[in-house]
Coordinates of C-alpha atoms and ligand atoms in Angstrom, one line a residue:
Chain A
M1079 CA 0.4 0.1 0.0
M1080 CA 2.7 2.2 1.1
L1081 CA 4.9 1.7 -2.3
L1082 CA 1.5 2.3 -4.2
F1083 CA 1.3 5.7 -3.3
V1084 CA 4.7 7.2 -3.2
Y1085 CA 5.4 6.1 -6.5
V1086 CA 1.9 6.7 -8.1
F1087 CA 1.0 9.9 -6.2
G1088 CA 4.0 11.0 -5.3
G1089 CA 5.2 12.8 -8.4
A1090 CA 2.0 14.1 -8.8
I1091 CA 0.9 15.7 -5.6
E1092 CA 2.9 19.2 -4.5
T1093 CA 3.4 19.2 -0.8
G1094 CA 6.0 21.5 0.1
T1095 CA 8.0 18.7 1.6
D1096 CA 10.6 17.3 -0.4
N1097 CA 10.4 13.6 1.0
Y1098 CA 7.2 12.8 0.3
V1099 CA 7.5 9.5 2.3
N1100 CA 7.6 11.7 5.5
Y1101 CA 4.5 13.3 4.3
L1102 CA 2.9 10.4 4.1
L1103 CA 3.5 8.3 6.7
P1104 CA 1.5 9.6 9.3
G1105 CA -1.4 8.5 7.3
I1106 CA -0.6 5.4 6.5
L1107 CA 0.1 4.4 9.9
L1108 CA -3.5 5.1 10.9
M1109 CA -5.6 3.3 7.9
A1110 CA -3.5 0.2 9.0
I1111 CA -4.5 0.8 12.3
A1112 CA -8.3 1.5 10.8
S1113 CA -8.2 -2.1 9.1
G1114 CA -6.4 -3.9 11.8
V1115 CA -8.6 -3.4 14.6
A1116 CA -11.6 -4.8 11.8
Y1117 CA -10.3 -8.3 12.7
V1118 CA -11.0 -7.6 16.4
A1119 CA -14.8 -7.2 15.3
Y1120 CA -14.6 -10.2 13.2
R1121 CA -13.1 -12.6 16.3
L1122 CA -15.5 -10.8 18.8
F1123 CA -18.3 -11.7 16.6
L1124 CA -17.3 -15.1 16.1
D1125 CA -16.7 -15.5 20.0
K1126 CA -20.3 -14.4 20.5
Q1127 CA -21.6 -16.5 17.7
R1128 CA -20.0 -19.8 18.8
G1129 CA -21.1 -19.1 22.7
I1130 CA -17.8 -18.6 23.5
I1131 CA -18.5 -15.8 24.9
E1132 CA -21.2 -17.9 27.0
R1133 CA -18.5 -20.6 28.4
F1134 CA -16.2 -17.3 30.0
N1135 CA -19.4 -15.9 31.4
S1136 CA -20.1 -19.6 32.9
M1137 CA -16.6 -19.8 34.4
P1138 CA -15.5 -17.9 37.7
I1139 CA -13.5 -15.2 35.6
A1140 CA -14.1 -11.4 35.7
R1141 CA -16.7 -10.1 33.0
S1142 CA -14.2 -7.9 31.3
T1143 CA -11.6 -10.2 31.0
M1144 CA -12.7 -11.5 27.6
L1145 CA -13.2 -8.4 25.8
W1146 CA -9.9 -7.1 28.0
G1147 CA -8.0 -10.2 26.4
H1148 CA -9.4 -8.9 22.5
V1149 CA -8.3 -5.0 22.6
L1150 CA -4.5 -6.3 24.3
T1151 CA -4.4 -8.8 21.3
S1152 CA -5.5 -6.0 18.9
V1153 CA -3.1 -3.5 20.7
V1154 CA 0.2 -5.9 20.4
S1155 CA -0.9 -6.7 16.9
N1156 CA -1.1 -3.1 15.9
V1157 CA 2.0 -2.3 17.4
I1158 CA 3.9 -4.8 15.7
S1159 CA 2.1 -3.5 12.6
I1160 CA 3.2 -0.2 12.8
A1161 CA 6.6 -1.1 13.2
V1162 CA 6.7 -3.0 10.6
I1163 CA 5.6 0.0 8.0
I1164 CA 8.0 2.2 10.0
L1165 CA 10.7 0.0 9.0
V1166 CA 10.0 -0.1 5.6
A1167 CA 9.2 3.5 5.6
L1168 CA 13.0 3.8 7.3
A1169 CA 13.8 1.5 3.8
M1170 CA 12.0 3.7 1.3
G1171 CA 14.1 6.9 2.6
F1172 CA 11.8 7.9 5.3
R1173 CA 14.0 10.0 8.0
S1174 CA 13.0 12.1 11.3
S1175 CA 15.3 14.6 12.9
A1176 CA 12.9 14.0 16.1
G1177 CA 14.6 12.6 19.2
I1178 CA 13.4 10.0 22.0
L1179 CA 10.2 12.2 23.6
P1180 CA 8.8 13.0 20.2
W1181 CA 8.6 9.2 19.3
L1182 CA 7.2 8.4 22.3
A1183 CA 4.7 11.2 22.1
V1184 CA 3.7 9.9 18.4
A1185 CA 4.0 6.4 20.3
G1186 CA 1.8 7.1 22.8
I1187 CA -0.8 9.0 20.2
L1188 CA -0.8 5.9 18.4
V1189 CA -2.0 3.4 20.9
L1190 CA -4.5 5.5 22.1
F1191 CA -5.7 5.5 18.4
T1192 CA -5.8 1.8 18.6
L1193 CA -7.3 1.7 21.9
A1194 CA -10.2 3.9 20.7
L1195 CA -10.8 2.7 17.3
T1196 CA -10.5 -1.1 19.1
W1197 CA -13.3 -0.2 21.2
I1198 CA -15.5 1.0 17.9
A1199 CA -14.5 -2.4 16.7
A1200 CA -15.8 -4.2 19.4
I1201 CA -19.0 -2.4 19.1
A1202 CA -19.3 -4.0 15.8
G1203 CA -18.7 -7.3 16.6
L1204 CA -20.8 -7.3 19.5
S1205 CA -23.8 -6.0 17.8
A1206 CA -23.4 -7.1 14.8
K1207 CA -25.9 -10.0 13.2
T1208 CA -23.6 -11.4 10.1
V1209 CA -19.9 -11.2 9.5
E1210 CA -19.9 -9.2 6.8
G1211 CA -21.5 -6.6 9.3
A1212 CA -19.0 -6.9 11.9
S1213 CA -16.1 -5.1 9.4
A1214 CA -18.2 -3.3 7.8
F1215 CA -17.8 -0.8 10.4
S1216 CA -14.2 -0.2 9.3
Y1217 CA -14.8 0.7 5.7
P1218 CA -15.5 4.4 7.1
L1219 CA -12.7 4.4 9.2
I1220 CA -10.4 3.3 6.3
F1221 CA -11.4 5.8 4.1
L1222 CA -11.6 8.8 6.6
P1223 CA -7.8 9.6 5.7
F1224 CA -8.3 10.3 2.2
I1225 CA -10.6 13.0 3.3
S1226 CA -7.4 14.8 5.4
S1227 CA -4.8 16.3 5.6
A1228 CA -2.9 13.0 5.5
F1229 CA -2.0 12.4 1.8
V1230 CA -3.1 16.0 0.0
P1231 CA -3.1 18.9 2.0
T1232 CA -6.3 20.3 2.6
E1233 CA -5.9 23.8 0.8
S1234 CA -6.1 22.2 -2.5
M1235 CA -9.9 20.8 -1.6
P1236 CA -13.0 22.4 -2.4
A1237 CA -14.6 24.3 0.3
V1238 CA -17.1 21.7 1.9
V1239 CA -14.9 18.9 1.8
R1240 CA -12.0 20.7 3.2
A1241 CA -14.0 22.2 6.2
F1242 CA -15.1 18.8 7.0
A1243 CA -11.0 17.4 6.4
E1244 CA -10.2 20.1 8.7
N1245 CA -12.5 19.3 11.1
Q1246 CA -12.2 15.4 11.4
P1247 CA -9.4 13.8 13.9
V1248 CA -7.8 12.0 11.2
T1249 CA -6.6 15.6 10.0
S1250 CA -5.6 17.0 13.2
I1251 CA -4.0 13.0 14.3
V1252 CA -2.0 13.3 11.3
E1253 CA -0.5 16.6 11.7
T1254 CA 0.3 16.1 15.5
I1255 CA 2.3 12.8 14.0
R1256 CA 4.1 14.7 11.7
A1257 CA 5.0 17.7 13.3
L1258 CA 6.7 15.6 15.9
L1259 CA 8.1 13.4 13.4
S1260 CA 9.8 16.6 11.5
N1261 CA 10.6 18.3 14.7
Q1262 CA 8.6 21.2 13.9
P1263 CA 6.5 23.1 16.6
V1264 CA 2.7 20.8 17.5
G1265 CA 1.0 23.6 18.5
N1266 CA -2.8 23.0 19.5
D1267 CA -3.2 20.1 17.3
I1268 CA -1.8 17.4 19.8
W1269 CA -4.2 18.7 22.2
V1270 CA -7.3 18.3 19.9
A1271 CA -6.0 14.8 18.9
L1272 CA -5.6 13.9 21.8
A1273 CA -8.7 15.3 22.8
W1274 CA -10.6 13.5 19.8
C1275 CA -8.7 10.1 20.8
L1276 CA -9.8 10.4 24.7
G1277 CA -13.2 10.7 23.6
I1278 CA -13.8 8.3 21.2
L1279 CA -12.5 5.7 23.6
I1280 CA -14.2 6.8 26.6
V1281 CA -17.6 7.1 24.2
A1282 CA -16.8 3.7 22.6
Y1283 CA -15.5 1.8 25.7
A1284 CA -18.8 2.4 27.4
F1285 CA -21.0 1.4 24.7
A1286 CA -19.4 -1.5 24.1
V1287 CA -19.6 -2.6 28.0
R1288 CA -23.2 -1.9 27.8
A1289 CA -23.1 -4.4 24.2
Y1290 CA -21.6 -6.9 26.1
N1291 CA -23.7 -6.8 29.1
R1292 CA -26.7 -6.3 26.8
H1293 CA -25.4 -9.6 25.0
S1294 CA -24.6 -11.7 27.6
A1295 CA -27.2 -11.1 30.5
Q1296 CA -30.8 -10.5 30.0
Chain B
M899 CA -26.8 -31.3 50.8
E900 CA -28.1 -34.5 48.8
K901 CA -29.1 -32.3 45.5
A902 CA -27.0 -30.7 43.1
I903 CA -29.8 -28.9 41.0
E904 CA -33.3 -27.7 42.2
V905 CA -35.5 -25.6 40.7
K906 CA -39.0 -24.4 42.1
G907 CA -41.8 -22.7 40.1
L908 CA -38.9 -21.1 37.4
Q909 CA -40.2 -18.5 35.0
K910 CA -39.4 -16.9 32.1
A911 CA -40.4 -14.8 29.2
F912 CA -38.9 -12.8 26.1
K913 CA -40.8 -9.8 25.3
G914 CA -44.0 -11.0 26.5
K915 CA -43.6 -15.0 25.3
E916 CA -43.7 -17.3 27.9
V917 CA -41.2 -19.8 27.4
L918 CA -41.1 -21.3 30.9
K919 CA -44.2 -21.0 33.4
G920 CA -43.2 -22.6 36.0
V921 CA -40.6 -25.6 35.8
D922 CA -40.2 -27.8 38.9
L923 CA -37.1 -30.4 39.1
E924 CA -34.7 -31.6 41.1
V925 CA -31.4 -33.3 40.4
K926 CA -29.2 -35.3 42.8
R927 CA -25.5 -36.0 43.2
G928 CA -23.7 -37.9 40.5
E929 CA -26.9 -38.1 38.8
I930 CA -26.9 -38.1 34.8
F931 CA -30.6 -36.3 34.6
A932 CA -32.3 -35.4 30.6
L933 CA -34.2 -32.8 30.2
L934 CA -36.7 -33.7 27.2
G935 CA -38.5 -31.4 24.8
A936 CA -39.0 -30.4 21.3
N937 CA -37.6 -27.9 19.5
G938 CA -38.0 -24.6 20.8
A939 CA -39.8 -25.9 23.9
G940 CA -36.8 -24.0 26.2
K941 CA -34.2 -26.1 27.1
T942 CA -31.6 -24.3 26.3
T943 CA -32.9 -21.3 27.8
M944 CA -33.6 -23.5 31.1
V945 CA -29.9 -24.7 30.9
R946 CA -28.8 -20.8 30.6
I947 CA -30.5 -19.9 33.4
L948 CA -28.8 -22.8 35.3
A949 CA -25.7 -21.6 34.1
T950 CA -25.9 -17.6 35.5
L951 CA -26.3 -16.5 31.9
L952 CA -29.8 -15.1 32.0
K953 CA -31.6 -14.2 35.4
P954 CA -35.2 -15.6 35.6
D955 CA -38.5 -13.3 36.0
G956 CA -39.2 -15.3 38.9
G957 CA -39.1 -18.4 40.7
N958 CA -36.1 -20.5 42.6
A959 CA -33.3 -21.9 41.2
F960 CA -30.5 -23.5 43.0
V961 CA -27.1 -25.2 41.6
N962 CA -25.0 -27.1 44.1
G963 CA -26.8 -25.7 46.9
V964 CA -26.6 -22.2 45.8
E965 CA -29.2 -19.8 44.8
V966 CA -28.2 -19.4 41.5
A967 CA -29.7 -15.4 40.7
S968 CA -28.1 -13.9 44.0
Q969 CA -25.0 -15.9 44.2
P970 CA -24.3 -15.8 40.2
E971 CA -20.2 -16.0 41.2
K972 CA -20.4 -19.3 43.9
V973 CA -22.5 -21.3 41.2
R974 CA -19.6 -20.8 38.6
H975 CA -17.0 -22.0 40.2
A976 CA -18.9 -25.5 40.6
I977 CA -20.4 -25.7 37.0
S978 CA -19.6 -25.8 33.5
L979 CA -21.7 -25.3 30.9
T980 CA -21.0 -27.1 27.1
G981 CA -23.5 -25.1 25.2
Q982 CA -25.8 -26.4 22.2
F983 CA -23.0 -25.3 19.6
A984 CA -19.3 -26.6 19.9
A985 CA -17.6 -23.4 21.4
V986 CA -13.9 -23.8 20.7
D987 CA -11.5 -20.8 19.3
E988 CA -10.8 -21.8 15.3
V989 CA -7.0 -19.9 15.8
L990 CA -5.8 -21.8 19.1
T991 CA -4.7 -25.2 18.4
G992 CA -6.3 -28.2 20.4
R993 CA -4.3 -28.0 23.0
E994 CA -4.2 -24.1 23.0
N995 CA -8.0 -24.1 23.6
L996 CA -7.5 -26.9 26.7
I997 CA -4.6 -24.4 28.2
M998 CA -6.0 -21.4 27.5
I999 CA -9.0 -22.5 30.0
A1000 CA -6.9 -24.1 32.6
K1001 CA -4.7 -20.9 32.6
L1002 CA -8.1 -19.1 32.6
R1003 CA -9.2 -21.7 35.8
H1004 CA -6.2 -21.0 37.7
L1005 CA -4.7 -24.7 37.3
E1006 CA -1.2 -25.3 38.4
Q1007 CA 0.0 -27.1 35.5
P1008 CA -2.3 -26.0 32.7
R1009 CA -0.1 -28.0 30.1
Q1010 CA -0.4 -31.0 32.2
A1011 CA -4.3 -30.7 32.7
A1012 CA -4.5 -30.3 28.6
D1013 CA -2.5 -33.1 27.8
D1014 CA -4.4 -35.3 30.3
L1015 CA -7.7 -34.6 29.0
L1016 CA -6.3 -35.0 25.2
K1017 CA -5.4 -38.3 25.9
R1018 CA -8.5 -39.0 27.8
F1019 CA -10.4 -37.9 24.5
G1020 CA -8.1 -39.4 21.8
L1021 CA -7.4 -36.0 20.5
T1022 CA -4.0 -36.3 21.3
D1023 CA -3.0 -36.6 17.5
A1024 CA -5.0 -33.4 16.5
A1025 CA -3.6 -32.0 19.3
D1026 CA -1.9 -29.8 17.8
R1027 CA -4.2 -28.8 14.5
K1028 CA -6.7 -26.1 14.3
P1029 CA -10.3 -27.4 15.3
S1030 CA -11.2 -26.4 11.9
T1031 CA -9.7 -29.2 10.2
Y1032 CA -11.8 -31.8 12.9
S1033 CA -14.7 -33.9 12.1
G1034 CA -17.7 -33.1 14.3
G1035 CA -17.2 -35.5 16.6
M1036 CA -13.9 -34.8 17.2
R1037 CA -15.0 -31.1 17.7
R1038 CA -17.9 -32.1 20.3
R1039 CA -14.9 -33.7 22.3
L1040 CA -12.8 -31.0 22.2
D1041 CA -15.9 -29.3 23.4
I1042 CA -16.3 -31.3 26.1
A1043 CA -12.9 -31.9 27.3
L1044 CA -12.8 -27.6 27.6
S1045 CA -15.4 -28.2 30.2
L1046 CA -14.1 -30.7 32.2
V1047 CA -11.1 -28.5 32.7
G1048 CA -10.7 -28.0 36.7
K1049 CA -12.8 -30.9 37.3
P1050 CA -16.4 -29.2 37.8
K1051 CA -18.9 -31.0 40.3
I1052 CA -21.8 -29.9 37.8
I1053 CA -21.6 -30.2 34.0
F1054 CA -24.4 -28.9 31.5
L1055 CA -24.6 -30.7 28.2
D1056 CA -27.2 -28.6 25.8
E1057 CA -28.0 -31.1 23.2
P1058 CA -24.6 -33.0 23.7
T1059 CA -25.4 -35.2 20.1
T1060 CA -27.4 -33.0 17.5
G1061 CA -25.5 -33.0 14.6
L1062 CA -23.2 -36.2 15.2
D1063 CA -23.2 -38.7 12.7
P1064 CA -24.5 -42.0 14.8
E1065 CA -20.8 -43.3 15.7
A1066 CA -19.5 -39.9 16.9
R1067 CA -23.0 -40.1 19.1
I1068 CA -22.2 -43.3 20.6
E1069 CA -18.8 -41.8 21.1
V1070 CA -20.1 -38.9 22.9
W1071 CA -22.4 -41.3 24.9
K1072 CA -19.6 -43.1 26.2
I1073 CA -18.3 -40.0 27.8
V1074 CA -21.0 -39.0 29.5
K1075 CA -21.4 -42.4 31.0
E1076 CA -17.7 -42.1 32.2
L1077 CA -17.7 -38.8 33.6
A1078 CA -20.9 -40.0 35.6
D1079 CA -19.1 -42.6 37.1
G1080 CA -16.5 -40.1 37.9
G1081 CA -19.2 -38.5 39.7
T1082 CA -20.0 -35.7 38.2
T1083 CA -23.4 -34.7 38.2
I1084 CA -24.5 -34.6 34.3
F1085 CA -27.4 -32.5 33.5
L1086 CA -27.9 -32.5 29.6
T1087 CA -30.9 -31.8 27.4
T1088 CA -32.0 -33.7 24.2
Q1089 CA -34.2 -34.1 21.6
Y1090 CA -34.3 -37.4 21.5
L1091 CA -36.1 -40.1 23.5
E1092 CA -33.6 -42.4 22.7
E1093 CA -30.7 -40.4 23.9
A1094 CA -32.3 -40.0 27.1
E1095 CA -32.8 -43.8 27.5
Q1096 CA -29.2 -44.7 26.8
L1097 CA -28.0 -42.2 29.3
A1098 CA -30.1 -40.8 32.1
D1099 CA -31.1 -41.7 35.6
R1100 CA -33.8 -39.5 35.2
I1101 CA -35.5 -38.0 33.0
A1102 CA -38.1 -35.0 32.9
I1103 CA -40.2 -33.9 29.7
L1104 CA -40.7 -29.9 28.8
H1105 CA -43.7 -29.2 27.1
E1106 CA -45.5 -25.9 26.7
G1107 CA -43.2 -24.0 29.7
R1108 CA -43.9 -26.9 32.1
I1109 CA -42.9 -30.4 33.3
I1110 CA -45.3 -32.8 32.1
A1111 CA -43.4 -36.0 33.3
G1112 CA -40.5 -36.8 35.2
G1113 CA -39.0 -39.9 36.6
T1114 CA -36.7 -42.8 36.3
L1115 CA -37.1 -44.1 32.7
A1116 CA -39.0 -47.3 33.9
E1117 CA -41.5 -45.3 35.5
L1118 CA -42.7 -43.2 32.5
K1119 CA -42.8 -46.7 30.8
K1120 CA -45.4 -47.6 33.6
R1121 CA -47.1 -44.1 32.7
F1122 CA -47.1 -44.0 29.2
P1123 CA -47.2 -47.2 27.9
P1124 CA -44.3 -48.3 25.7
S1125 CA -45.0 -48.2 21.6
E1126 CA -41.6 -48.4 20.5
G1127 CA -42.0 -45.2 19.7
R1128 CA -44.4 -45.8 16.7
V1129 CA -47.9 -45.9 16.2
C1130 CA -49.6 -47.6 13.4
G1131 CA -52.9 -47.9 11.6
K1132 CA -55.3 -48.0 8.6
T1133 CA -53.8 -44.5 7.0
A1134 CA -57.3 -43.0 7.0
D1135 CA -57.4 -42.9 10.8
V1136 CA -53.5 -41.6 11.6
R1137 CA -53.7 -39.4 9.2
G1138 CA -57.2 -37.6 10.4
N1139 CA -55.7 -37.6 14.0
L1140 CA -52.9 -35.5 12.7
P1141 CA -53.3 -31.9 14.0
R1142 CA -54.5 -29.9 10.7
H1143 CA -51.6 -28.3 9.4
H1144 CA -49.8 -31.6 9.5
R1145 CA -52.8 -32.7 7.1
Q1146 CA -51.3 -31.8 3.8
K1147 CA -52.8 -33.5 0.3
G1148 CA -50.6 -37.2 -0.9
G1149 CA -49.2 -39.6 0.6
H1150 CA -45.9 -38.8 2.2
L1151 CA -46.6 -36.2 4.8
N1152 CA -43.7 -34.0 6.5
G1153 CA -44.2 -32.4 9.1
N1154 CA -42.4 -29.2 9.2
G1155 CA -40.4 -30.3 5.9
K1156 CA -37.9 -32.4 7.5
K1157 CA -38.4 -35.8 8.4
P1158 CA -42.1 -37.5 7.4
L1159 CA -44.6 -37.5 9.7
F1160 CA -45.7 -40.8 8.9
Q1161 CA -45.0 -43.2 6.1
R1162 CA -48.1 -45.4 4.3
Y1163 CA -47.6 -48.7 3.4
G1164 CA -50.5 -49.4 1.3
R1165 CA -53.8 -48.8 3.8
H1166 CA -51.4 -48.8 6.9
A1167 CA -49.4 -45.9 8.1
R1168 CA -47.6 -45.5 10.8
T1169 CA -45.9 -42.4 12.4
F1170 CA -42.3 -41.9 13.5
H1171 CA -41.2 -40.3 17.1
A1172 CA -44.9 -40.6 18.4
P1173 CA -45.5 -41.4 22.3
Y1174 CA -43.8 -40.1 25.5
F1175 CA -45.0 -36.3 24.3
P1176 CA -48.2 -36.9 26.3
Q1177 CA -50.6 -33.9 26.8
R1178 CA -54.1 -34.2 27.9
G1179 CA -54.2 -38.3 26.4
H1180 CA -52.4 -37.0 22.9
D1181 CA -48.7 -36.9 21.9
L1182 CA -46.5 -34.3 20.7
H1183 CA -48.3 -34.5 17.1
G1184 CA -51.7 -34.7 18.5
L1185 CA -51.7 -38.6 18.1
R1186 CA -54.1 -40.2 20.8
H1187 CA -52.3 -42.2 23.0
A1188 CA -53.8 -46.1 22.6
D1189 CA -54.1 -46.7 26.2
R1190 CA -56.8 -44.2 25.8
D1191 CA -59.9 -45.7 24.4
D1192 CA -61.2 -43.8 21.2
A1193 CA -63.9 -45.5 19.3
A1194 CA -63.8 -42.5 16.2
V1195 CA -60.3 -43.7 15.5
R1196 CA -58.3 -46.4 16.1
V1197 CA -55.0 -46.2 16.5
R1198 CA -53.3 -49.2 17.2
L1199 CA -49.9 -49.3 19.0
R1200 CA -48.6 -52.6 18.0
R1201 CA -45.5 -54.1 19.1
R1202 CA -45.4 -55.9 15.8
D1203 CA -45.1 -53.1 13.6
R1204 CA -41.3 -53.3 13.7
D1205 CA -41.1 -57.2 11.8
R1206 CA -44.1 -56.0 9.5
Y1207 CA -42.3 -52.4 8.4
G1208 CA -39.2 -52.8 9.0
Ligands
LIG1956 N1 -32.6 -14.1 23.8 C1 -34.4 -14.9 23.7 N2 -35.3 -13.5 23.0 C2 -36.4 -13.8 22.5 N3 -36.5 -15.4 22.3 C3 -35.9 -15.8 22.7 C4 -34.6 -15.8 23.1 N4 -33.7 -16.8 23.4 C5 -35.1 -18.2 23.4 N5 -36.0 -17.2 22.8 C6 -37.3 -18.4 22.5 O1 -37.5 -19.2 23.8 C7 -38.1 -20.5 23.2 C8 -37.1 -21.6 23.6 O2 -36.2 -21.4 23.0 P1 -35.0 -22.4 23.4 O3 -34.0 -22.4 23.1 O4 -34.9 -22.5 24.9 O5 -35.2 -23.6 23.2 P2 -35.1 -25.3 23.2 O6 -35.8 -26.4 24.0 O7 -33.5 -24.8 23.6 O8 -35.0 -25.3 21.5 P3 -33.8 -26.2 20.4 O9 -34.4 -27.7 20.4 O10 -34.1 -25.2 19.2 O11 -32.5 -25.8 20.9 C9 -37.8 -20.1 21.6 O12 -39.6 -19.7 21.3 C10 -37.4 -19.0 21.5 O13 -37.5 -18.3 19.8
LIG1957 MG1 -31.4 -25.2 22.3

């Protein structure tokens, strides 16, 4: 996916950055996470359908064990795929002048973003009626980066699209990561990004737990 | 404590639809108890309530001497559930499935426990494959093995053999008997009288939300004289006595599009799986019982039935 973007669009898009891989990386990372969490929805759906959730709930263990198990698995596997993508990016010419602290900040934001999306995935998996339904939720998520500053600067977009792009979570997250990695001042974006991630995380968590309880006890 | 399970006046409705209308039953320690009922009778609902997955609307249920609704945590320490569909994780291998449950149950040697169960259930060779490569019988065995991790005192088996071929079914029966010999209390549900007969020390029949008959097999047979599970008589009689929605045109009638409800042999017909579902003198399909003398319809129970019609 990364290769495709860099070589097909790379020449065409004027970004004002000399290294387009640097420009793209944040968006690619977010897309990878968005498609990665779909797996959680799929697994949870199967667990629900096969009665594995019921088995767990009739065992003497905390009710949330099951959900957290899936969520942590998701975070770990996404961290691994992010690491792989960054390695590929390095091989393709990605360079960052950022020090340890900004990198840690980036890692933190990505993990937070993964958690937030994973809980959304959990809602989808628990309330879906079909397998397709369980994974359908991720398409808009994967699509969001396209209408953001992830791949092209928002200045080039028509007014309405631009208004949306500049105010949706992906843009602020992308801008934050981009600024952190290139050692630029991050400004307000980081707070907006954190607020989005935390907000989504809390709301999605509440709904996921509700969906879980509704499923397991009438 | 003599009783493993005690249920009194248990009620449950879903969205106004009454599924259990006051169920009473008792299961003694160490016995195999079979809850017999047709599709949709409420067997799974019953099991889910006893396994702490569902709250009853009314009545009391005690498992291992503990109230299910008020102390589910305590009940969970004593029980294990094998649901109607095999609940195995497809991503893990058979062995990993067992180890996972063993760890969740805080066993000291999860690996050892897994190996023992694999051996006992003849799954050692398949242990490192994923369940998606298993046959139906093997999946069910793994499923039951998962329920035995940690040696629970009481085991619920919801239709353990539905969907299995005859060979696999006999394997499961063997497992269940061995379990009971080891002192485990077993509560199983089934749609098949034959299964209840084979396995159970005591049987209860759940029909329209109530236990309509219960006791040992011998007691049930006394109350509802044996007919080898069949009723036969003149075609017109048998047919005329079916509930209206089963009275279709043509010779071969299908109960609900699945198994034929009765089959014709010339002027005679034979019903399948008829008795043992008495309700106001009728069995589930609305056929009158032979011991109920009805002049209009002479449905005769024949022991010779099998010799004559195969
Ligand atoms: N969660 C639910 N919401 C609404 N109705 C339900 C629910 N669970 C069960 N029912 C209804 O309750 C009735 C009894 O269902 P149950 O699953 O207990 O039957 P069963 O005896 O296990 O049948 P089967 O042999 O098909 O497994 C059915 O009519 C079913 O549609
Ligand atoms: Mg059922």
